[in-house]
Amino acid sequence: MMAATGKKVWMDGRLVDFSDALVHVLSHTLHYGVGVFEGIRAYSTPRGGVIFRLREHVDRLITSAKFYHLPIPYSAEEIERAILETQAANDFYPSYIRPLVYRGEPALGVKNLKGKVSLAIAAIPAKKYLGEGSELGIRAKISPFRKPSSESMPAFAKASGNYLNGYLAGVDAMKDGYDEAILLDGRGRVAEGTGENIFLVRGNTLYTPGLESDILLGITRDSVLRIATDLGLSAVEKSLSVNELLSADEAFFSGTYAEIAPIKEVGHYTIGTQVPGPVTRRIMSTFFQAIRGEAREYAAWLTPVPTPARVPIPRARA
Ligand code: PMP
């Protein structure tokens, strides 16, 4: 798992030392999971440090916060600047950046709308969510824990409390010796991993579940769909059965922290004959070119990280 050590953390407009980035033990978010967050990657390219799809991550953070009645006291532009500033202050690559919106003041009682809404942004040196070497293939199991229905816990919002479900599924898979869990939705259709979306490949067509399977609409998923289309492959969003997964030619996970990880086994079943399969390899190769700044057609996905002196620090509005 991620060793959480960075240099500086941005907290409500100030960069503080990593060890000073603390909240109160009675904070509402700690007790009830009412927080929203993002996971973002920064990469080193020949033209300097970049953040991958910054605007999309900030937009998703704002959408998640709005749904959970957490008015963020910064505009999208200010949040972007704060993320860039955090990355500039930490200055390691690849980096995993974690903005969190939370209520950090002491407050007990579920129905709380009082207290300051805070934004903290931390960065840690990025590893791979599914382990070093995961680009060569990982082993997953179908989880006995299913995704909660979006009528109970909307999956489109990246909310802290949603991860209780992923925690149960992920720990169960880990204790059984697997790298990752595949969660099904309430109707038994394939949904996603604990921190990734899932794709199947049959022939030259990619398939991935849509919102009706109570998934998070991943930004890497969106990048894969775009890359697949650009490569002349078909990409279909549809509800998928477990049998379609087990009989697929290829399967892979996509996510910011996992990047792209081919799935070589699901429980006792081997997926396809080659890992990574040919379609997965094509997608991975273009994706890695995009994040390394080597693919001009995806240059708009990369926001340059300025040097610290050039990033003004946004202040919270009163
Ligand atoms: N599903 C879940 C449950 C996740 O936590 C993540 C990671 N954010 C993803 C999918 C993949 O989303 P993204 O590609 O935006 O990282």
mmCIF file of C-alpha atoms and ligand atoms in Angstrom:
data_model
loop_
_atom_site.group_PDB
_atom_site.id
_atom_site.type_symbol
_atom_site.label_atom_id
_atom_site.label_comp_id
_atom_site.label_asym_id
_atom_site.label_seq_id
_atom_site.Cartn_x
_atom_site.Cartn_y
_atom_site.Cartn_z
ATOM 1 C CA MET A 1 0.000 0.000 0.000
ATOM 2 C CA MET A 2 0.967 3.650 -0.194
ATOM 3 C CA ALA A 3 3.571 4.869 2.281
ATOM 4 C CA ALA A 4 2.145 8.264 3.152
ATOM 5 C CA THR A 5 5.132 10.570 3.358
ATOM 6 C CA GLY A 6 5.406 13.790 1.423
ATOM 7 C CA LYS A 7 7.053 17.126 2.169
ATOM 8 C CA LYS A 8 4.316 19.744 2.317
ATOM 9 C CA VAL A 9 0.529 19.666 2.580
ATOM 10 C CA TRP A 10 -1.699 22.493 1.386
ATOM 11 C CA MET A 11 -4.345 23.218 4.060
ATOM 12 C CA ASP A 12 -6.883 25.974 3.458
ATOM 13 C CA GLY A 13 -4.466 28.222 1.652
ATOM 14 C CA ARG A 14 -1.258 27.457 3.555
ATOM 15 C CA LEU A 15 1.525 24.995 2.871
ATOM 16 C CA VAL A 16 2.371 23.217 6.118
ATOM 17 C CA ASP A 17 4.949 20.579 6.924
ATOM 18 C CA PHE A 18 3.721 17.057 6.288
ATOM 19 C CA SER A 19 3.830 16.180 10.004
ATOM 20 C CA ASP A 20 1.739 19.259 10.906
ATOM 21 C CA ALA A 21 -1.198 18.385 8.593
ATOM 22 C CA LEU A 22 -3.585 17.363 11.384
ATOM 23 C CA VAL A 23 -7.357 17.466 12.083
ATOM 24 C CA HIS A 24 -9.414 17.166 15.276
ATOM 25 C CA VAL A 25 -10.396 13.663 16.453
ATOM 26 C CA LEU A 26 -14.073 14.721 16.621
ATOM 27 C CA SER A 27 -14.171 15.936 13.047
ATOM 28 C CA HIS A 28 -17.446 15.063 11.327
ATOM 29 C CA THR A 29 -15.707 13.505 8.341
ATOM 30 C CA LEU A 30 -13.657 11.141 10.492
ATOM 31 C CA HIS A 31 -16.767 9.764 12.189
ATOM 32 C CA TYR A 32 -19.295 9.608 9.359
ATOM 33 C CA GLY A 33 -17.239 9.509 6.161
ATOM 34 C CA VAL A 34 -18.774 12.727 4.818
ATOM 35 C CA GLY A 35 -15.794 13.873 2.811
ATOM 36 C CA VAL A 36 -14.963 13.803 -0.878
ATOM 37 C CA PHE A 37 -11.604 13.416 -2.487
ATOM 38 C CA GLU A 38 -9.604 12.915 -5.653
ATOM 39 C CA GLY A 39 -6.599 10.910 -6.685
ATOM 40 C CA ILE A 40 -4.441 12.646 -9.271
ATOM 41 C CA ARG A 41 -1.081 11.822 -10.805
ATOM 42 C CA ALA A 42 1.817 14.047 -11.748
ATOM 43 C CA TYR A 43 4.432 12.761 -14.168
ATOM 44 C CA SER A 44 7.832 13.845 -15.301
ATOM 45 C CA THR A 45 8.117 14.532 -19.040
ATOM 46 C CA PRO A 46 11.005 15.812 -21.172
ATOM 47 C CA ARG A 47 9.395 19.279 -20.914
ATOM 48 C CA GLY A 48 9.060 19.179 -17.112
ATOM 49 C CA GLY A 49 6.495 18.016 -14.571
ATOM 50 C CA VAL A 50 2.846 17.696 -15.620
ATOM 51 C CA ILE A 51 -0.457 16.820 -14.005
ATOM 52 C CA PHE A 52 -2.676 14.375 -15.861
ATOM 53 C CA ARG A 53 -6.210 15.613 -16.639
ATOM 54 C CA LEU A 54 -6.223 18.180 -13.857
ATOM 55 C CA ARG A 55 -9.422 19.950 -14.905
ATOM 56 C CA GLU A 56 -11.414 16.705 -15.029
ATOM 57 C CA HIS A 57 -10.279 15.757 -11.524
ATOM 58 C CA VAL A 58 -11.159 19.199 -10.157
ATOM 59 C CA ASP A 59 -14.569 19.077 -11.851
ATOM 60 C CA ARG A 60 -15.271 15.653 -10.331
ATOM 61 C CA LEU A 61 -14.197 16.911 -6.886
ATOM 62 C CA ILE A 62 -16.596 19.844 -7.171
ATOM 63 C CA THR A 63 -19.462 17.590 -8.349
ATOM 64 C CA SER A 64 -18.837 15.142 -5.484
ATOM 65 C CA ALA A 65 -18.680 17.967 -2.909
ATOM 66 C CA LYS A 66 -21.886 19.571 -4.183
ATOM 67 C CA PHE A 67 -23.808 16.322 -3.823
ATOM 68 C CA TYR A 68 -22.651 15.941 -0.208
ATOM 69 C CA HIS A 69 -23.521 19.535 0.819
ATOM 70 C CA LEU A 70 -19.867 20.500 1.194
ATOM 71 C CA PRO A 71 -19.512 24.019 -0.244
ATOM 72 C CA ILE A 72 -15.831 24.302 -1.178
ATOM 73 C CA PRO A 73 -14.645 27.860 -0.485
ATOM 74 C CA TYR A 74 -12.531 27.978 -3.674
ATOM 75 C CA SER A 75 -13.295 28.202 -7.377
ATOM 76 C CA ALA A 76 -12.215 25.509 -9.836
ATOM 77 C CA GLU A 77 -9.324 27.746 -10.960
ATOM 78 C CA GLU A 78 -8.203 28.294 -7.376
ATOM 79 C CA ILE A 79 -8.300 24.552 -6.660
ATOM 80 C CA GLU A 80 -6.266 23.885 -9.806
ATOM 81 C CA ARG A 81 -3.690 26.457 -8.734
ATOM 82 C CA ALA A 82 -3.538 24.969 -5.235
ATOM 83 C CA ILE A 83 -2.947 21.483 -6.669
ATOM 84 C CA LEU A 84 -0.178 22.812 -8.909
ATOM 85 C CA GLU A 85 1.348 24.622 -5.993
ATOM 86 C CA THR A 86 1.259 21.494 -3.829
ATOM 87 C CA GLN A 87 2.967 19.480 -6.532
ATOM 88 C CA ALA A 88 5.560 22.201 -7.066
ATOM 89 C CA ALA A 89 6.308 22.283 -3.317
ATOM 90 C CA ASN A 90 6.730 18.515 -3.122
ATOM 91 C CA ASP A 91 8.592 18.255 -6.409
ATOM 92 C CA PHE A 92 8.872 14.469 -6.747
ATOM 93 C CA TYR A 93 7.762 12.436 -9.741
ATOM 94 C CA PRO A 94 5.728 10.396 -10.301
ATOM 95 C CA SER A 95 3.524 11.875 -7.643
ATOM 96 C CA TYR A 96 0.114 10.927 -6.317
ATOM 97 C CA ILE A 97 -1.870 13.978 -5.260
ATOM 98 C CA ARG A 98 -4.788 13.655 -2.888
ATOM 99 C CA PRO A 99 -7.161 16.626 -2.467
ATOM 100 C CA LEU A 100 -9.699 16.061 0.331
ATOM 101 C CA VAL A 101 -12.747 18.180 1.140
ATOM 102 C CA TYR A 102 -13.853 17.697 4.737
ATOM 103 C CA ARG A 103 -15.393 19.228 7.825
ATOM 104 C CA GLY A 104 -12.554 19.222 10.287
ATOM 105 C CA GLU A 105 -14.137 20.946 13.283
ATOM 106 C CA PRO A 106 -15.440 18.986 16.280
ATOM 107 C CA ALA A 107 -19.080 18.025 15.523
ATOM 108 C CA LEU A 108 -21.058 14.990 16.595
ATOM 109 C CA GLY A 109 -24.397 14.051 15.058
ATOM 110 C CA VAL A 110 -24.927 12.778 11.531
ATOM 111 C CA LYS A 111 -27.042 15.651 10.132
ATOM 112 C CA ASN A 112 -24.343 18.264 10.415
ATOM 113 C CA LEU A 113 -24.089 21.173 7.993
ATOM 114 C CA LYS A 114 -22.189 23.409 10.390
ATOM 115 C CA GLY A 115 -18.498 24.034 10.669
ATOM 116 C CA LYS A 116 -15.910 25.062 8.210
ATOM 117 C CA VAL A 117 -15.549 23.113 4.967
ATOM 118 C CA SER A 118 -11.837 22.613 4.435
ATOM 119 C CA LEU A 119 -9.689 21.642 1.499
ATOM 120 C CA ALA A 120 -6.418 19.820 2.068
ATOM 121 C CA ILE A 121 -4.104 18.687 -0.711
ATOM 122 C CA ALA A 122 -1.325 16.206 -0.009
ATOM 123 C CA ALA A 123 1.175 14.587 -2.355
ATOM 124 C CA ILE A 124 3.180 11.412 -1.908
ATOM 125 C CA PRO A 125 5.662 9.679 -4.197
ATOM 126 C CA ALA A 126 3.484 7.489 -6.433
ATOM 127 C CA LYS A 127 3.849 3.767 -6.659
ATOM 128 C CA LYS A 128 1.437 1.388 -8.363
ATOM 129 C CA TYR A 129 -1.832 0.588 -6.609
ATOM 130 C CA LEU A 130 -1.690 -3.040 -7.715
ATOM 131 C CA GLY A 131 2.024 -3.451 -7.069
ATOM 132 C CA GLU A 132 5.225 -2.988 -9.029
ATOM 133 C CA GLY A 133 5.077 -5.160 -12.140
ATOM 134 C CA SER A 134 1.265 -4.989 -12.260
ATOM 135 C CA GLU A 135 1.527 -3.939 -15.929
ATOM 136 C CA LEU A 136 2.509 -7.588 -16.583
ATOM 137 C CA GLY A 137 -0.744 -8.915 -15.156
ATOM 138 C CA ILE A 138 -2.482 -9.280 -11.828
ATOM 139 C CA ARG A 139 -4.764 -11.839 -10.125
ATOM 140 C CA ALA A 140 -8.244 -10.830 -9.043
ATOM 141 C CA LYS A 141 -11.211 -12.538 -7.439
ATOM 142 C CA ILE A 142 -14.918 -11.832 -7.622
ATOM 143 C CA SER A 143 -15.785 -10.291 -4.286
ATOM 144 C CA PRO A 144 -18.511 -11.641 -2.019
ATOM 145 C CA PHE A 145 -19.201 -7.938 -1.235
ATOM 146 C CA ARG A 146 -21.343 -6.167 -3.826
ATOM 147 C CA LYS A 147 -21.456 -2.476 -4.706
ATOM 148 C CA PRO A 148 -24.184 -0.614 -2.840
ATOM 149 C CA SER A 149 -26.925 0.597 -5.143
ATOM 150 C CA SER A 150 -26.495 4.191 -6.280
ATOM 151 C CA GLU A 151 -29.974 4.769 -4.862
ATOM 152 C CA SER A 152 -28.296 4.323 -1.452
ATOM 153 C CA MET A 153 -24.731 5.548 -2.045
ATOM 154 C CA PRO A 154 -24.238 7.349 -5.355
ATOM 155 C CA ALA A 155 -21.163 5.894 -6.989
ATOM 156 C CA PHE A 156 -20.578 8.941 -9.225
ATOM 157 C CA ALA A 157 -19.448 10.917 -6.176
ATOM 158 C CA LYS A 158 -15.974 10.040 -4.958
ATOM 159 C CA ALA A 159 -16.976 10.127 -1.289
ATOM 160 C CA SER A 160 -14.852 8.893 1.602
ATOM 161 C CA GLY A 161 -17.677 6.757 3.032
ATOM 162 C CA ASN A 162 -18.058 4.844 -0.262
ATOM 163 C CA TYR A 163 -14.718 3.214 0.403
ATOM 164 C CA LEU A 164 -15.983 1.087 3.318
ATOM 165 C CA ASN A 165 -17.331 -1.209 0.611
ATOM 166 C CA GLY A 166 -14.069 -1.266 -1.335
ATOM 167 C CA TYR A 167 -12.159 -1.824 1.912
ATOM 168 C CA LEU A 168 -14.156 -4.949 2.743
ATOM 169 C CA ALA A 169 -13.796 -6.303 -0.784
ATOM 170 C CA GLY A 170 -10.111 -5.441 -1.063
ATOM 171 C CA VAL A 171 -9.110 -6.910 2.311
ATOM 172 C CA ASP A 172 -11.061 -10.087 1.547
ATOM 173 C CA ALA A 173 -9.196 -10.467 -1.781
ATOM 174 C CA MET A 174 -5.842 -9.674 -0.185
ATOM 175 C CA LYS A 175 -6.374 -12.235 2.602
ATOM 176 C CA ASP A 176 -7.178 -14.822 -0.053
ATOM 177 C CA GLY A 177 -3.861 -14.072 -1.782
ATOM 178 C CA TYR A 178 -5.214 -12.006 -4.707
ATOM 179 C CA ASP A 179 -4.034 -8.610 -5.886
ATOM 180 C CA GLU A 180 -7.506 -7.113 -6.252
ATOM 181 C CA ALA A 181 -11.252 -7.646 -5.882
ATOM 182 C CA ILE A 182 -13.794 -7.331 -8.669
ATOM 183 C CA LEU A 183 -17.053 -6.069 -7.227
ATOM 184 C CA LEU A 184 -20.396 -6.919 -8.780
ATOM 185 C CA ASP A 185 -23.341 -4.546 -8.653
ATOM 186 C CA GLY A 186 -26.512 -5.423 -6.741
ATOM 187 C CA ARG A 187 -27.860 -7.358 -9.743
ATOM 188 C CA GLY A 188 -24.720 -9.475 -10.046
ATOM 189 C CA ARG A 189 -23.272 -7.650 -13.061
ATOM 190 C CA VAL A 190 -19.563 -6.779 -13.228
ATOM 191 C CA ALA A 191 -18.955 -3.297 -11.759
ATOM 192 C CA GLU A 192 -15.333 -2.329 -10.908
ATOM 193 C CA GLY A 193 -12.314 -2.875 -8.663
ATOM 194 C CA THR A 194 -11.708 -1.159 -5.317
ATOM 195 C CA GLY A 195 -9.927 1.733 -7.043
ATOM 196 C CA GLU A 196 -10.225 0.968 -10.752
ATOM 197 C CA ASN A 197 -12.680 0.524 -13.583
ATOM 198 C CA ILE A 198 -12.670 -2.695 -15.561
ATOM 199 C CA PHE A 199 -12.500 -3.425 -19.288
ATOM 200 C CA LEU A 200 -13.017 -6.681 -21.206
ATOM 201 C CA VAL A 201 -11.770 -7.295 -24.719
ATOM 202 C CA ARG A 202 -13.349 -9.589 -27.254
ATOM 203 C CA GLY A 203 -11.777 -9.507 -30.712
ATOM 204 C CA ASN A 204 -11.132 -5.855 -31.469
ATOM 205 C CA THR A 205 -13.880 -4.539 -29.211
ATOM 206 C CA LEU A 206 -13.546 -3.215 -25.681
ATOM 207 C CA TYR A 207 -16.439 -3.461 -23.242
ATOM 208 C CA THR A 208 -16.813 -1.645 -19.956
ATOM 209 C CA PRO A 209 -19.748 -1.262 -17.552
ATOM 210 C CA GLY A 210 -21.595 2.053 -17.432
ATOM 211 C CA LEU A 211 -23.200 4.085 -14.653
ATOM 212 C CA GLU A 212 -26.080 1.579 -14.370
ATOM 213 C CA SER A 213 -23.571 -0.774 -12.697
ATOM 214 C CA ASP A 214 -22.984 1.773 -9.919
ATOM 215 C CA ILE A 215 -19.380 2.574 -10.861
ATOM 216 C CA LEU A 216 -17.244 5.649 -10.469
ATOM 217 C CA LEU A 217 -16.846 7.211 -13.902
ATOM 218 C CA GLY A 218 -13.074 7.016 -13.963
ATOM 219 C CA ILE A 219 -10.943 9.576 -15.721
ATOM 220 C CA THR A 220 -8.527 6.831 -16.802
ATOM 221 C CA ARG A 221 -11.560 4.923 -18.113
ATOM 222 C CA ASP A 222 -12.476 7.963 -20.173
ATOM 223 C CA SER A 223 -8.872 8.195 -21.448
ATOM 224 C CA VAL A 224 -8.931 4.501 -22.433
ATOM 225 C CA LEU A 225 -12.228 4.958 -24.300
ATOM 226 C CA ARG A 226 -10.770 7.893 -26.222
ATOM 227 C CA ILE A 227 -7.514 6.040 -26.995
ATOM 228 C CA ALA A 228 -9.434 2.939 -28.138
ATOM 229 C CA THR A 229 -11.498 4.988 -30.566
ATOM 230 C CA ASP A 230 -8.396 6.806 -31.835
ATOM 231 C CA LEU A 231 -6.734 3.423 -32.455
ATOM 232 C CA GLY A 232 -9.714 2.335 -34.563
ATOM 233 C CA LEU A 233 -10.994 -0.144 -31.973
ATOM 234 C CA SER A 234 -14.657 -0.286 -30.982
ATOM 235 C CA ALA A 235 -15.503 0.608 -27.402
ATOM 236 C CA VAL A 236 -18.890 -0.303 -25.966
ATOM 237 C CA GLU A 237 -20.316 0.712 -22.584
ATOM 238 C CA LYS A 238 -22.699 -2.002 -21.443
ATOM 239 C CA SER A 239 -23.759 -4.118 -18.518
ATOM 240 C CA LEU A 240 -21.499 -7.217 -18.329
ATOM 241 C CA SER A 241 -22.101 -10.658 -16.829
ATOM 242 C CA VAL A 242 -19.511 -12.626 -14.860
ATOM 243 C CA ASN A 243 -19.485 -15.194 -17.675
ATOM 244 C CA GLU A 244 -18.603 -12.507 -20.198
ATOM 245 C CA LEU A 245 -15.680 -11.582 -17.946
ATOM 246 C CA LEU A 246 -14.476 -15.165 -17.465
ATOM 247 C CA SER A 247 -14.677 -15.928 -21.201
ATOM 248 C CA ALA A 248 -13.108 -12.637 -22.385
ATOM 249 C CA ASP A 249 -10.035 -12.654 -24.640
ATOM 250 C CA GLU A 250 -8.441 -10.020 -22.409
ATOM 251 C CA ALA A 251 -9.338 -7.929 -19.373
ATOM 252 C CA PHE A 252 -7.690 -5.031 -17.592
ATOM 253 C CA PHE A 253 -8.198 -2.488 -14.833
ATOM 254 C CA SER A 254 -7.844 1.258 -15.347
ATOM 255 C CA GLY A 255 -7.338 3.862 -12.645
ATOM 256 C CA THR A 256 -5.181 6.800 -11.653
ATOM 257 C CA TYR A 257 -3.170 4.925 -9.051
ATOM 258 C CA ALA A 258 -3.296 1.548 -10.828
ATOM 259 C CA GLU A 259 -2.807 3.081 -14.310
ATOM 260 C CA ILE A 260 -3.501 0.090 -16.584
ATOM 261 C CA ALA A 261 -3.179 -3.382 -15.124
ATOM 262 C CA PRO A 262 -3.952 -6.454 -17.240
ATOM 263 C CA ILE A 263 -5.955 -9.122 -15.408
ATOM 264 C CA LYS A 264 -4.482 -12.566 -15.921
ATOM 265 C CA GLU A 265 -6.682 -14.575 -13.566
ATOM 266 C CA VAL A 266 -10.120 -14.197 -12.035
ATOM 267 C CA GLY A 267 -10.486 -16.737 -9.232
ATOM 268 C CA HIS A 268 -9.689 -20.115 -10.760
ATOM 269 C CA TYR A 269 -10.094 -18.867 -14.330
ATOM 270 C CA THR A 270 -7.304 -17.760 -16.639
ATOM 271 C CA ILE A 271 -8.272 -14.846 -18.864
ATOM 272 C CA GLY A 272 -7.287 -15.246 -22.509
ATOM 273 C CA THR A 273 -4.055 -16.865 -23.564
ATOM 274 C CA GLN A 274 -1.533 -14.045 -23.442
ATOM 275 C CA VAL A 275 -1.007 -11.477 -20.749
ATOM 276 C CA PRO A 276 -1.054 -8.651 -21.591
ATOM 277 C CA GLY A 277 -3.122 -9.448 -24.674
ATOM 278 C CA PRO A 278 -2.540 -7.623 -27.964
ATOM 279 C CA VAL A 279 -5.350 -5.079 -27.569
ATOM 280 C CA THR A 280 -4.395 -4.333 -23.967
ATOM 281 C CA ARG A 281 -0.788 -3.852 -25.091
ATOM 282 C CA ARG A 282 -1.835 -1.335 -27.746
ATOM 283 C CA ILE A 283 -3.938 0.625 -25.256
ATOM 284 C CA MET A 284 -1.180 0.553 -22.627
ATOM 285 C CA SER A 285 1.479 1.653 -25.044
ATOM 286 C CA THR A 286 -0.532 4.704 -26.184
ATOM 287 C CA PHE A 287 -1.575 5.507 -22.619
ATOM 288 C CA PHE A 288 2.033 5.433 -21.400
ATOM 289 C CA GLN A 289 3.113 7.613 -24.332
ATOM 290 C CA ALA A 290 0.355 10.080 -23.390
ATOM 291 C CA ILE A 291 1.406 10.346 -19.738
ATOM 292 C CA ARG A 292 5.079 10.638 -20.655
ATOM 293 C CA GLY A 293 4.256 13.580 -22.918
ATOM 294 C CA GLU A 294 5.284 11.632 -26.034
ATOM 295 C CA ALA A 295 1.919 11.750 -27.855
ATOM 296 C CA ARG A 296 1.107 15.135 -29.317
ATOM 297 C CA GLU A 297 -2.587 14.301 -29.778
ATOM 298 C CA TYR A 298 -2.995 13.961 -26.001
ATOM 299 C CA ALA A 299 -0.950 17.023 -25.014
ATOM 300 C CA ALA A 300 -4.121 18.767 -23.811
ATOM 301 C CA TRP A 301 -4.397 16.157 -21.025
ATOM 302 C CA LEU A 302 -1.195 17.455 -19.414
ATOM 303 C CA THR A 303 -0.993 20.636 -17.336
ATOM 304 C CA PRO A 304 2.583 21.862 -16.736
ATOM 305 C CA VAL A 305 3.630 22.224 -13.101
ATOM 306 C CA PRO A 306 5.140 25.700 -12.672
ATOM 307 C CA THR A 307 8.116 26.406 -10.461
ATOM 308 C CA PRO A 308 6.998 27.306 -6.904
ATOM 309 C CA ALA A 309 7.722 31.021 -7.253
ATOM 310 C CA ARG A 310 5.231 31.345 -10.130
ATOM 311 C CA VAL A 311 2.207 29.918 -8.313
ATOM 312 C CA PRO A 312 0.194 32.442 -6.251
ATOM 313 C CA ILE A 313 -1.387 30.879 -3.173
ATOM 314 C CA PRO A 314 -5.218 31.161 -3.249
ATOM 315 C CA ARG A 315 -6.766 32.363 -0.001
ATOM 316 C CA ALA A 316 -10.050 31.034 1.372
ATOM 317 C CA ARG A 317 -12.980 33.407 0.929
ATOM 318 C CA ALA A 318 -14.445 34.547 4.244
HETATM 319 N N1 PMP B 1 -13.500 3.195 -9.344
HETATM 320 C C1 PMP B 1 -13.203 3.513 -8.071
HETATM 321 C C2 PMP B 1 -14.073 2.985 -6.982
HETATM 322 C C3 PMP B 1 -12.095 4.317 -7.779
HETATM 323 O O1 PMP B 1 -11.789 4.634 -6.522
HETATM 324 C C4 PMP B 1 -11.287 4.781 -8.840
HETATM 325 C C5 PMP B 1 -10.085 5.644 -8.536
HETATM 326 N N2 PMP B 1 -10.423 7.001 -8.496
HETATM 327 C C6 PMP B 1 -11.637 4.430 -10.153
HETATM 328 C C7 PMP B 1 -12.754 3.636 -10.370
HETATM 329 C C8 PMP B 1 -10.834 4.922 -11.336
HETATM 330 O O2 PMP B 1 -11.040 6.303 -11.506
HETATM 331 P P1 PMP B 1 -9.884 7.238 -12.104
HETATM 332 O O3 PMP B 1 -9.502 6.623 -13.402
HETATM 333 O O4 PMP B 1 -10.527 8.555 -12.254
HETATM 334 O O5 PMP B 1 -8.761 7.221 -11.136
#
